[in-house]
mmCIF file with all atom_site columns, C-alpha atoms in Angstrom:
data_model
loop_
_atom_site.group_PDB
_atom_site.id
_atom_site.type_symbol
_atom_site.label_atom_id
_atom_site.label_alt_id
_atom_site.label_comp_id
_atom_site.label_asym_id
_atom_site.label_entity_id
_atom_site.label_seq_id
_atom_site.pdbx_PDB_ins_code
_atom_site.Cartn_x
_atom_site.Cartn_y
_atom_site.Cartn_z
_atom_site.occupancy
_atom_site.B_iso_or_equiv
_atom_site.pdbx_formal_charge
_atom_site.auth_seq_id
_atom_site.auth_comp_id
_atom_site.auth_asym_id
_atom_site.auth_atom_id
_atom_site.pdbx_PDB_model_num
ATOM 1   C CA . UNK W 1 1   ? 113.041 103.612 110.477 1.00 42.00 ? 1   UNK W CA 1
ATOM 2   C CA . UNK W 1 2   ? 109.723 105.303 109.747 1.00 47.00 ? 2   UNK W CA 1
ATOM 3   C CA . UNK W 1 3   ? 107.816 104.855 106.504 1.00 49.00 ? 3   UNK W CA 1
ATOM 4   C CA . UNK W 1 4   ? 108.769 108.381 105.445 1.00 47.00 ? 4   UNK W CA 1
ATOM 5   C CA . UNK W 1 5   ? 112.456 107.674 106.094 1.00 42.00 ? 5   UNK W CA 1
ATOM 6   C CA . UNK W 1 6   ? 112.335 104.521 104.000 1.00 42.00 ? 6   UNK W CA 1
ATOM 7   C CA . UNK W 1 7   ? 110.600 106.389 101.177 1.00 44.00 ? 7   UNK W CA 1
ATOM 8   C CA . UNK W 1 8   ? 113.313 109.061 101.212 1.00 45.00 ? 8   UNK W CA 1
ATOM 9   C CA . UNK W 1 9   ? 116.206 106.604 101.307 1.00 40.00 ? 9   UNK W CA 1
ATOM 10  C CA . UNK W 1 10  ? 114.758 104.340 98.624  1.00 44.00 ? 10  UNK W CA 1
ATOM 11  C CA . UNK W 1 11  ? 115.110 107.068 95.996  1.00 54.00 ? 11  UNK W CA 1
ATOM 12  C CA . UNK W 1 12  ? 118.860 106.467 96.066  1.00 75.00 ? 12  UNK W CA 1
ATOM 13  C CA . UNK W 1 13  ? 118.658 102.691 96.184  1.00 88.00 ? 13  UNK W CA 1
ATOM 14  C CA . UNK W 1 14  ? 119.754 100.552 93.221  1.00 93.00 ? 14  UNK W CA 1
ATOM 15  C CA . UNK W 1 15  ? 117.017 98.887  91.172  1.00 95.00 ? 15  UNK W CA 1
ATOM 16  C CA . UNK W 1 16  ? 115.619 95.483  91.918  1.00 96.00 ? 16  UNK W CA 1
ATOM 17  C CA . UNK W 1 17  ? 116.964 93.900  88.747  1.00 96.00 ? 17  UNK W CA 1
ATOM 18  C CA . UNK W 1 18  ? 115.415 90.727  87.324  1.00 96.00 ? 18  UNK W CA 1
ATOM 19  C CA . UNK W 1 19  ? 116.785 91.295  83.812  1.00 96.00 ? 19  UNK W CA 1
ATOM 20  C CA . UNK W 1 20  ? 117.912 88.370  81.655  1.00 95.00 ? 20  UNK W CA 1
ATOM 21  C CA . UNK W 1 21  ? 116.284 85.758  83.910  1.00 94.00 ? 21  UNK W CA 1
ATOM 22  C CA . UNK W 1 22  ? 114.039 84.054  81.309  1.00 94.00 ? 22  UNK W CA 1
ATOM 23  C CA . UNK W 1 23  ? 111.022 84.974  83.393  1.00 95.00 ? 23  UNK W CA 1
ATOM 24  C CA . UNK W 1 24  ? 107.861 83.758  81.638  1.00 95.00 ? 24  UNK W CA 1
ATOM 25  C CA . UNK W 1 25  ? 105.301 84.755  84.266  1.00 95.00 ? 25  UNK W CA 1
ATOM 26  C CA . UNK W 1 26  ? 105.513 87.421  86.955  1.00 96.00 ? 26  UNK W CA 1
ATOM 27  C CA . UNK W 1 27  ? 105.242 84.807  89.725  1.00 95.00 ? 27  UNK W CA 1
ATOM 28  C CA . UNK W 1 28  ? 108.708 83.566  88.677  1.00 94.00 ? 28  UNK W CA 1
ATOM 29  C CA . UNK W 1 29  ? 110.161 86.695  90.319  1.00 94.00 ? 29  UNK W CA 1
ATOM 30  C CA . UNK W 1 30  ? 109.504 85.210  93.728  1.00 92.00 ? 30  UNK W CA 1
ATOM 31  C CA . UNK W 1 31  ? 111.782 82.234  93.110  1.00 93.00 ? 31  UNK W CA 1
ATOM 32  C CA . UNK W 1 32  ? 114.465 84.199  91.229  1.00 93.00 ? 32  UNK W CA 1
ATOM 33  C CA . UNK W 1 33  ? 117.317 86.092  92.824  1.00 92.00 ? 33  UNK W CA 1
ATOM 34  C CA . UNK W 1 34  ? 117.700 89.632  91.518  1.00 94.00 ? 34  UNK W CA 1
ATOM 35  C CA . UNK W 1 35  ? 120.917 90.459  89.684  1.00 92.00 ? 35  UNK W CA 1
ATOM 36  C CA . UNK W 1 36  ? 123.694 91.827  91.831  1.00 89.00 ? 36  UNK W CA 1
ATOM 37  C CA . UNK W 1 37  ? 124.595 95.424  91.107  1.00 86.00 ? 37  UNK W CA 1
ATOM 38  C CA . UNK W 1 38  ? 127.554 97.582  91.990  1.00 85.00 ? 38  UNK W CA 1
ATOM 39  C CA . UNK W 1 39  ? 125.870 98.585  95.225  1.00 88.00 ? 39  UNK W CA 1
ATOM 40  C CA . UNK W 1 40  ? 124.097 96.111  97.492  1.00 88.00 ? 40  UNK W CA 1
ATOM 41  C CA . UNK W 1 41  ? 120.334 96.253  97.794  1.00 91.00 ? 41  UNK W CA 1
ATOM 42  C CA . UNK W 1 42  ? 118.915 97.495  101.072 1.00 92.00 ? 42  UNK W CA 1
ATOM 43  C CA . UNK W 1 43  ? 116.023 95.674  102.664 1.00 93.00 ? 43  UNK W CA 1
ATOM 44  C CA . UNK W 1 44  ? 113.419 96.460  105.282 1.00 94.00 ? 44  UNK W CA 1
ATOM 45  C CA . UNK W 1 45  ? 113.071 94.442  108.478 1.00 95.00 ? 45  UNK W CA 1
ATOM 46  C CA . UNK W 1 46  ? 110.538 92.277  106.646 1.00 95.00 ? 46  UNK W CA 1
ATOM 47  C CA . UNK W 1 47  ? 113.147 91.413  104.010 1.00 94.00 ? 47  UNK W CA 1
ATOM 48  C CA . UNK W 1 48  ? 111.576 93.399  101.178 1.00 95.00 ? 48  UNK W CA 1
ATOM 49  C CA . UNK W 1 49  ? 113.610 95.689  98.951  1.00 95.00 ? 49  UNK W CA 1
ATOM 50  C CA . UNK W 1 50  ? 113.622 99.431  99.685  1.00 95.00 ? 50  UNK W CA 1
ATOM 51  C CA . UNK W 1 51  ? 113.981 100.430 96.061  1.00 96.00 ? 51  UNK W CA 1
ATOM 52  C CA . UNK W 1 52  ? 111.748 102.495 93.778  1.00 96.00 ? 52  UNK W CA 1
ATOM 53  C CA . UNK W 1 53  ? 112.983 100.863 90.560  1.00 97.00 ? 53  UNK W CA 1
ATOM 54  C CA . UNK W 1 54  ? 112.097 97.463  89.129  1.00 97.00 ? 54  UNK W CA 1
ATOM 55  C CA . UNK W 1 55  ? 113.843 96.114  86.047  1.00 97.00 ? 55  UNK W CA 1
ATOM 56  C CA . UNK W 1 56  ? 112.372 93.139  84.204  1.00 98.00 ? 56  UNK W CA 1
ATOM 57  C CA . UNK W 1 57  ? 114.019 93.750  80.831  1.00 96.00 ? 57  UNK W CA 1
ATOM 58  C CA . UNK W 1 58  ? 115.059 90.979  78.464  1.00 96.00 ? 58  UNK W CA 1
ATOM 59  C CA . UNK W 1 59  ? 112.705 88.294  79.710  1.00 96.00 ? 59  UNK W CA 1
ATOM 60  C CA . UNK W 1 60  ? 109.830 86.521  77.972  1.00 96.00 ? 60  UNK W CA 1
ATOM 61  C CA . UNK W 1 61  ? 106.829 88.107  79.671  1.00 97.00 ? 61  UNK W CA 1
ATOM 62  C CA . UNK W 1 62  ? 103.676 88.270  77.572  1.00 96.00 ? 62  UNK W CA 1
ATOM 63  C CA . UNK W 1 63  ? 101.346 89.564  80.294  1.00 96.00 ? 63  UNK W CA 1
ATOM 64  C CA . UNK W 1 64  ? 101.498 91.158  83.729  1.00 97.00 ? 64  UNK W CA 1
ATOM 65  C CA . UNK W 1 65  ? 99.050  88.883  85.516  1.00 96.00 ? 65  UNK W CA 1
ATOM 66  C CA . UNK W 1 66  ? 99.516  89.168  89.313  1.00 96.00 ? 66  UNK W CA 1
ATOM 67  C CA . UNK W 1 67  ? 102.035 92.011  88.867  1.00 98.00 ? 67  UNK W CA 1
ATOM 68  C CA . UNK W 1 68  ? 100.776 94.057  91.839  1.00 97.00 ? 68  UNK W CA 1
ATOM 69  C CA . UNK W 1 69  ? 100.645 91.081  94.175  1.00 97.00 ? 69  UNK W CA 1
ATOM 70  C CA . UNK W 1 70  ? 104.148 89.889  93.322  1.00 97.00 ? 70  UNK W CA 1
ATOM 71  C CA . UNK W 1 71  ? 105.639 93.392  93.464  1.00 97.00 ? 71  UNK W CA 1
ATOM 72  C CA . UNK W 1 72  ? 104.067 93.794  96.918  1.00 97.00 ? 72  UNK W CA 1
ATOM 73  C CA . UNK W 1 73  ? 105.898 90.640  98.013  1.00 97.00 ? 73  UNK W CA 1
ATOM 74  C CA . UNK W 1 74  ? 109.344 91.864  96.949  1.00 96.00 ? 74  UNK W CA 1
ATOM 75  C CA . UNK W 1 75  ? 109.227 95.660  97.398  1.00 97.00 ? 75  UNK W CA 1
ATOM 76  C CA . UNK W 1 76  ? 108.480 97.310  100.746 1.00 96.00 ? 76  UNK W CA 1
ATOM 77  C CA . UNK W 1 77  ? 106.613 100.301 99.271  1.00 96.00 ? 77  UNK W CA 1
ATOM 78  C CA . UNK W 1 78  ? 105.362 99.307  95.802  1.00 97.00 ? 78  UNK W CA 1
ATOM 79  C CA . UNK W 1 79  ? 103.153 102.394 95.715  1.00 97.00 ? 79  UNK W CA 1
ATOM 80  C CA . UNK W 1 80  ? 106.368 104.421 95.423  1.00 96.00 ? 80  UNK W CA 1
ATOM 81  C CA . UNK W 1 81  ? 107.684 102.671 92.318  1.00 97.00 ? 81  UNK W CA 1
ATOM 82  C CA . UNK W 1 82  ? 109.084 105.409 90.105  1.00 97.00 ? 82  UNK W CA 1
ATOM 83  C CA . UNK W 1 83  ? 110.811 103.355 87.395  1.00 97.00 ? 83  UNK W CA 1
ATOM 84  C CA . UNK W 1 84  ? 109.661 100.161 85.704  1.00 98.00 ? 84  UNK W CA 1
ATOM 85  C CA . UNK W 1 85  ? 111.672 98.637  82.867  1.00 98.00 ? 85  UNK W CA 1
ATOM 86  C CA . UNK W 1 86  ? 109.760 96.029  80.876  1.00 98.00 ? 86  UNK W CA 1
ATOM 87  C CA . UNK W 1 87  ? 111.772 96.425  77.686  1.00 96.00 ? 87  UNK W CA 1
ATOM 88  C CA . UNK W 1 88  ? 112.532 93.484  75.400  1.00 96.00 ? 88  UNK W CA 1
ATOM 89  C CA . UNK W 1 89  ? 109.719 91.193  76.485  1.00 96.00 ? 89  UNK W CA 1
ATOM 90  C CA . UNK W 1 90  ? 106.733 89.839  74.532  1.00 97.00 ? 90  UNK W CA 1
ATOM 91  C CA . UNK W 1 91  ? 104.048 92.273  75.738  1.00 98.00 ? 91  UNK W CA 1
ATOM 92  C CA . UNK W 1 92  ? 101.333 92.951  73.148  1.00 97.00 ? 92  UNK W CA 1
ATOM 93  C CA . UNK W 1 93  ? 99.528  95.662  75.098  1.00 97.00 ? 93  UNK W CA 1
ATOM 94  C CA . UNK W 1 94  ? 100.024 98.144  77.917  1.00 98.00 ? 94  UNK W CA 1
ATOM 95  C CA . UNK W 1 95  ? 98.510  96.441  80.921  1.00 98.00 ? 95  UNK W CA 1
ATOM 96  C CA . UNK W 1 96  ? 96.211  98.716  82.968  1.00 97.00 ? 96  UNK W CA 1
ATOM 97  C CA . UNK W 1 97  ? 97.978  97.502  86.122  1.00 98.00 ? 97  UNK W CA 1
ATOM 98  C CA . UNK W 1 98  ? 100.826 99.880  85.244  1.00 98.00 ? 98  UNK W CA 1
ATOM 99  C CA . UNK W 1 99  ? 98.453  102.822 85.654  1.00 97.00 ? 99  UNK W CA 1
ATOM 100 C CA . UNK W 1 100 ? 97.972  102.004 89.341  1.00 97.00 ? 100 UNK W CA 1
ATOM 101 C CA . UNK W 1 101 ? 101.543 103.086 90.125  1.00 98.00 ? 101 UNK W CA 1
ATOM 102 C CA . UNK W 1 102 ? 100.852 106.815 90.391  1.00 97.00 ? 102 UNK W CA 1
ATOM 103 C CA . UNK W 1 103 ? 104.454 107.706 91.268  1.00 97.00 ? 103 UNK W CA 1
ATOM 104 C CA . UNK W 1 104 ? 105.750 106.139 88.064  1.00 97.00 ? 104 UNK W CA 1
ATOM 105 C CA . UNK W 1 105 ? 107.973 108.636 86.253  1.00 97.00 ? 105 UNK W CA 1
ATOM 106 C CA . UNK W 1 106 ? 110.006 106.307 83.990  1.00 97.00 ? 106 UNK W CA 1
ATOM 107 C CA . UNK W 1 107 ? 108.473 103.482 81.959  1.00 98.00 ? 107 UNK W CA 1
ATOM 108 C CA . UNK W 1 108 ? 110.472 101.486 79.427  1.00 97.00 ? 108 UNK W CA 1
ATOM 109 C CA . UNK W 1 109 ? 108.390 99.378  77.059  1.00 97.00 ? 109 UNK W CA 1
ATOM 110 C CA . UNK W 1 110 ? 110.677 99.354  74.006  1.00 95.00 ? 110 UNK W CA 1
ATOM 111 C CA . UNK W 1 111 ? 111.345 96.126  72.152  1.00 95.00 ? 111 UNK W CA 1
ATOM 112 C CA . UNK W 1 112 ? 107.960 94.528  72.806  1.00 96.00 ? 112 UNK W CA 1
ATOM 113 C CA . UNK W 1 113 ? 105.070 93.605  70.474  1.00 96.00 ? 113 UNK W CA 1
ATOM 114 C CA . UNK W 1 114 ? 102.625 96.442  71.147  1.00 97.00 ? 114 UNK W CA 1
ATOM 115 C CA . UNK W 1 115 ? 100.528 96.852  67.989  1.00 95.00 ? 115 UNK W CA 1
ATOM 116 C CA . UNK W 1 116 ? 97.789  99.359  68.761  1.00 96.00 ? 116 UNK W CA 1
ATOM 117 C CA . UNK W 1 117 ? 98.681  103.031 69.071  1.00 95.00 ? 117 UNK W CA 1
ATOM 118 C CA . UNK W 1 118 ? 95.586  103.535 71.242  1.00 95.00 ? 118 UNK W CA 1
ATOM 119 C CA . UNK W 1 119 ? 97.312  101.557 74.020  1.00 97.00 ? 119 UNK W CA 1
ATOM 120 C CA . UNK W 1 120 ? 99.239  104.740 74.834  1.00 97.00 ? 120 UNK W CA 1
ATOM 121 C CA . UNK W 1 121 ? 95.991  106.378 76.018  1.00 96.00 ? 121 UNK W CA 1
ATOM 122 C CA . UNK W 1 122 ? 96.034  104.199 79.131  1.00 97.00 ? 122 UNK W CA 1
ATOM 123 C CA . UNK W 1 123 ? 99.148  106.000 80.400  1.00 98.00 ? 123 UNK W CA 1
ATOM 124 C CA . UNK W 1 124 ? 97.505  109.441 80.395  1.00 97.00 ? 124 UNK W CA 1
ATOM 125 C CA . UNK W 1 125 ? 96.344  108.922 84.011  1.00 97.00 ? 125 UNK W CA 1
ATOM 126 C CA . UNK W 1 126 ? 99.916  108.761 85.337  1.00 97.00 ? 126 UNK W CA 1
ATOM 127 C CA . UNK W 1 127 ? 100.556 112.261 86.721  1.00 97.00 ? 127 UNK W CA 1
ATOM 128 C CA . UNK W 1 128 ? 104.342 111.901 87.165  1.00 97.00 ? 128 UNK W CA 1
ATOM 129 C CA . UNK W 1 129 ? 105.229 110.003 83.977  1.00 97.00 ? 129 UNK W CA 1
ATOM 130 C CA . UNK W 1 130 ? 108.029 111.959 82.304  1.00 96.00 ? 130 UNK W CA 1
ATOM 131 C CA . UNK W 1 131 ? 110.080 109.368 80.435  1.00 96.00 ? 131 UNK W CA 1
ATOM 132 C CA . UNK W 1 132 ? 108.644 106.718 78.114  1.00 97.00 ? 132 UNK W CA 1
ATOM 133 C CA . UNK W 1 133 ? 110.197 104.386 75.554  1.00 96.00 ? 133 UNK W CA 1
ATOM 134 C CA . UNK W 1 134 ? 108.140 102.546 72.957  1.00 96.00 ? 134 UNK W CA 1
ATOM 135 C CA . UNK W 1 135 ? 110.535 102.198 70.026  1.00 94.00 ? 135 UNK W CA 1
ATOM 136 C CA . UNK W 1 136 ? 110.946 98.728  68.602  1.00 94.00 ? 136 UNK W CA 1
ATOM 137 C CA . UNK W 1 137 ? 107.219 98.000  68.864  1.00 95.00 ? 137 UNK W CA 1
ATOM 138 C CA . UNK W 1 138 ? 104.961 97.605  65.810  1.00 95.00 ? 138 UNK W CA 1
ATOM 139 C CA . UNK W 1 139 ? 103.157 100.838 66.782  1.00 95.00 ? 139 UNK W CA 1
ATOM 140 C CA . UNK W 1 140 ? 106.290 102.733 65.801  1.00 92.00 ? 140 UNK W CA 1
ATOM 141 C CA . UNK W 1 141 ? 105.336 102.084 62.169  1.00 92.00 ? 141 UNK W CA 1
ATOM 142 C CA . UNK W 1 142 ? 101.986 103.878 62.565  1.00 92.00 ? 142 UNK W CA 1
ATOM 143 C CA . UNK W 1 143 ? 101.718 107.217 60.790  1.00 91.00 ? 143 UNK W CA 1
ATOM 144 C CA . UNK W 1 144 ? 102.078 110.074 63.266  1.00 90.00 ? 144 UNK W CA 1
ATOM 145 C CA . UNK W 1 145 ? 103.302 107.761 66.044  1.00 93.00 ? 145 UNK W CA 1
ATOM 146 C CA . UNK W 1 146 ? 105.615 110.255 67.756  1.00 92.00 ? 146 UNK W CA 1
ATOM 147 C CA . UNK W 1 147 ? 103.140 113.135 67.556  1.00 92.00 ? 147 UNK W CA 1
ATOM 148 C CA . UNK W 1 148 ? 100.305 110.958 68.833  1.00 94.00 ? 148 UNK W CA 1
ATOM 149 C CA . UNK W 1 149 ? 102.275 109.896 71.891  1.00 95.00 ? 149 UNK W CA 1
ATOM 150 C CA . UNK W 1 150 ? 103.400 113.439 72.677  1.00 92.00 ? 150 UNK W CA 1
ATOM 151 C CA . UNK W 1 151 ? 99.855  114.746 72.275  1.00 93.00 ? 151 UNK W CA 1
ATOM 152 C CA . UNK W 1 152 ? 98.351  111.992 74.384  1.00 93.00 ? 152 UNK W CA 1
ATOM 153 C CA . UNK W 1 153 ? 100.985 112.351 77.113  1.00 94.00 ? 153 UNK W CA 1
ATOM 154 C CA . UNK W 1 154 ? 101.838 116.072 77.246  1.00 92.00 ? 154 UNK W CA 1
ATOM 155 C CA . UNK W 1 155 ? 103.904 115.745 80.448  1.00 92.00 ? 155 UNK W CA 1
ATOM 156 C CA . UNK W 1 156 ? 106.477 113.496 78.754  1.00 94.00 ? 156 UNK W CA 1
ATOM 157 C CA . UNK W 1 157 ? 109.871 115.207 78.611  1.00 93.00 ? 157 UNK W CA 1
ATOM 158 C CA . UNK W 1 158 ? 111.889 112.238 77.375  1.00 93.00 ? 158 UNK W CA 1
ATOM 159 C CA . UNK W 1 159 ? 110.429 109.975 74.734  1.00 92.00 ? 159 UNK W CA 1
ATOM 160 C CA . UNK W 1 160 ? 112.355 107.106 73.163  1.00 90.00 ? 160 UNK W CA 1
ATOM 161 C CA . UNK W 1 161 ? 115.627 108.402 74.648  1.00 82.00 ? 161 UNK W CA 1
ATOM 162 C CA . UNK W 1 162 ? 115.377 111.843 73.107  1.00 79.00 ? 162 UNK W CA 1
ATOM 163 C CA . UNK W 1 163 ? 114.470 115.049 74.855  1.00 78.00 ? 163 UNK W CA 1
ATOM 164 C CA . UNK W 1 164 ? 111.141 116.487 73.832  1.00 71.00 ? 164 UNK W CA 1
ATOM 165 C CA . UNK W 1 165 ? 111.683 119.969 72.474  1.00 71.00 ? 165 UNK W CA 1
ATOM 166 C CA . UNK W 1 166 ? 109.316 122.904 72.143  1.00 73.00 ? 166 UNK W CA 1
ATOM 167 C CA . UNK W 1 167 ? 109.241 122.188 68.403  1.00 75.00 ? 167 UNK W CA 1
ATOM 168 C CA . UNK W 1 168 ? 108.116 118.614 69.130  1.00 70.00 ? 168 UNK W CA 1
ATOM 169 C CA . UNK W 1 169 ? 105.241 119.971 71.214  1.00 67.00 ? 169 UNK W CA 1
ATOM 170 C CA . UNK W 1 170 ? 104.201 122.418 68.487  1.00 73.00 ? 170 UNK W CA 1
ATOM 171 C CA . UNK W 1 171 ? 104.329 119.663 65.880  1.00 70.00 ? 171 UNK W CA 1
ATOM 172 C CA . UNK W 1 172 ? 102.262 117.391 68.128  1.00 68.00 ? 172 UNK W CA 1
ATOM 173 C CA . UNK W 1 173 ? 99.624  120.090 68.629  1.00 69.00 ? 173 UNK W CA 1
ATOM 174 C CA . UNK W 1 174 ? 99.421  120.772 64.885  1.00 72.00 ? 174 UNK W CA 1
ATOM 175 C CA . UNK W 1 175 ? 99.146  117.057 64.198  1.00 66.00 ? 175 UNK W CA 1
ATOM 176 C CA . UNK W 1 176 ? 96.392  116.722 66.772  1.00 63.00 ? 176 UNK W CA 1
ATOM 177 C CA . UNK W 1 177 ? 94.376  119.596 65.351  1.00 69.00 ? 177 UNK W CA 1
ATOM 178 C CA . UNK W 1 178 ? 94.752  118.216 61.832  1.00 65.00 ? 178 UNK W CA 1
ATOM 179 C CA . UNK W 1 179 ? 93.633  114.725 62.793  1.00 59.00 ? 179 UNK W CA 1
ATOM 180 C CA . UNK W 1 180 ? 90.730  115.545 65.075  1.00 52.00 ? 180 UNK W CA 1
ATOM 181 C CA . UNK W 1 181 ? 88.785  117.680 62.615  1.00 45.00 ? 181 UNK W CA 1
ATOM 182 C CA . UNK W 1 182 ? 86.364  115.753 60.454  1.00 48.00 ? 182 UNK W CA 1
ATOM 183 C CA . UNK W 1 183 ? 87.577  115.459 56.908  1.00 47.00 ? 183 UNK W CA 1
ATOM 184 C CA . UNK W 1 184 ? 85.591  117.276 54.281  1.00 51.00 ? 184 UNK W CA 1
ATOM 185 C CA . UNK W 1 185 ? 84.569  115.152 51.376  1.00 52.00 ? 185 UNK W CA 1
ATOM 186 C CA . UNK W 1 186 ? 84.983  116.785 48.041  1.00 57.00 ? 186 UNK W CA 1
ATOM 187 C CA . UNK W 1 187 ? 82.488  115.786 45.448  1.00 58.00 ? 187 UNK W CA 1
ATOM 188 C CA . UNK W 1 188 ? 83.711  115.878 41.888  1.00 61.00 ? 188 UNK W CA 1
ATOM 189 C CA . UNK W 1 189 ? 81.399  117.765 39.687  1.00 64.00 ? 189 UNK W CA 1
ATOM 190 C CA . UNK W 1 190 ? 80.690  116.283 36.329  1.00 62.00 ? 190 UNK W CA 1
ATOM 191 C CA . UNK W 1 191 ? 81.342  118.941 33.695  1.00 63.00 ? 191 UNK W CA 1
ATOM 192 C CA . UNK W 1 192 ? 78.673  118.945 31.031  1.00 59.00 ? 192 UNK W CA 1
#
């Protein structure tokens, strides 16, 4: 099987699912068996998975140290990862390592501990990112959260499990224009 054939077949492959495994550090993936799905996982001759989806939801990850190296050990073509689910972990930021997966189109980060809205800016370099979840993070409480994300990531078509409508885009653009302009300070005049 050529590399191109494996890339084409992996689109239909089930995810490599390490959900609910109490994984504390990424290296734990190597010693864990992925969850069995309805369809069996296909593997290359080297024993690596031929999938384009990696699920690590409902673990206790607080960083993604060594993520690329470990993913390269378990997935035949990690550069083709299209879906990463890191929901319900203990992540406090969006690790820049995620931005190295240029084919990423679905990224689930909901239910983590991401505090800074500016973390979303890191994802702007992902040309194929279309679906993103961030609900259940402290940033959701920030004023203008939804509009900020949609403005920062204009290619997103599904955000927090809802379709992004034309009205959402218009609202995001209005919000952006309102918040980028410097505020004028009004000086009260003292009537004499």
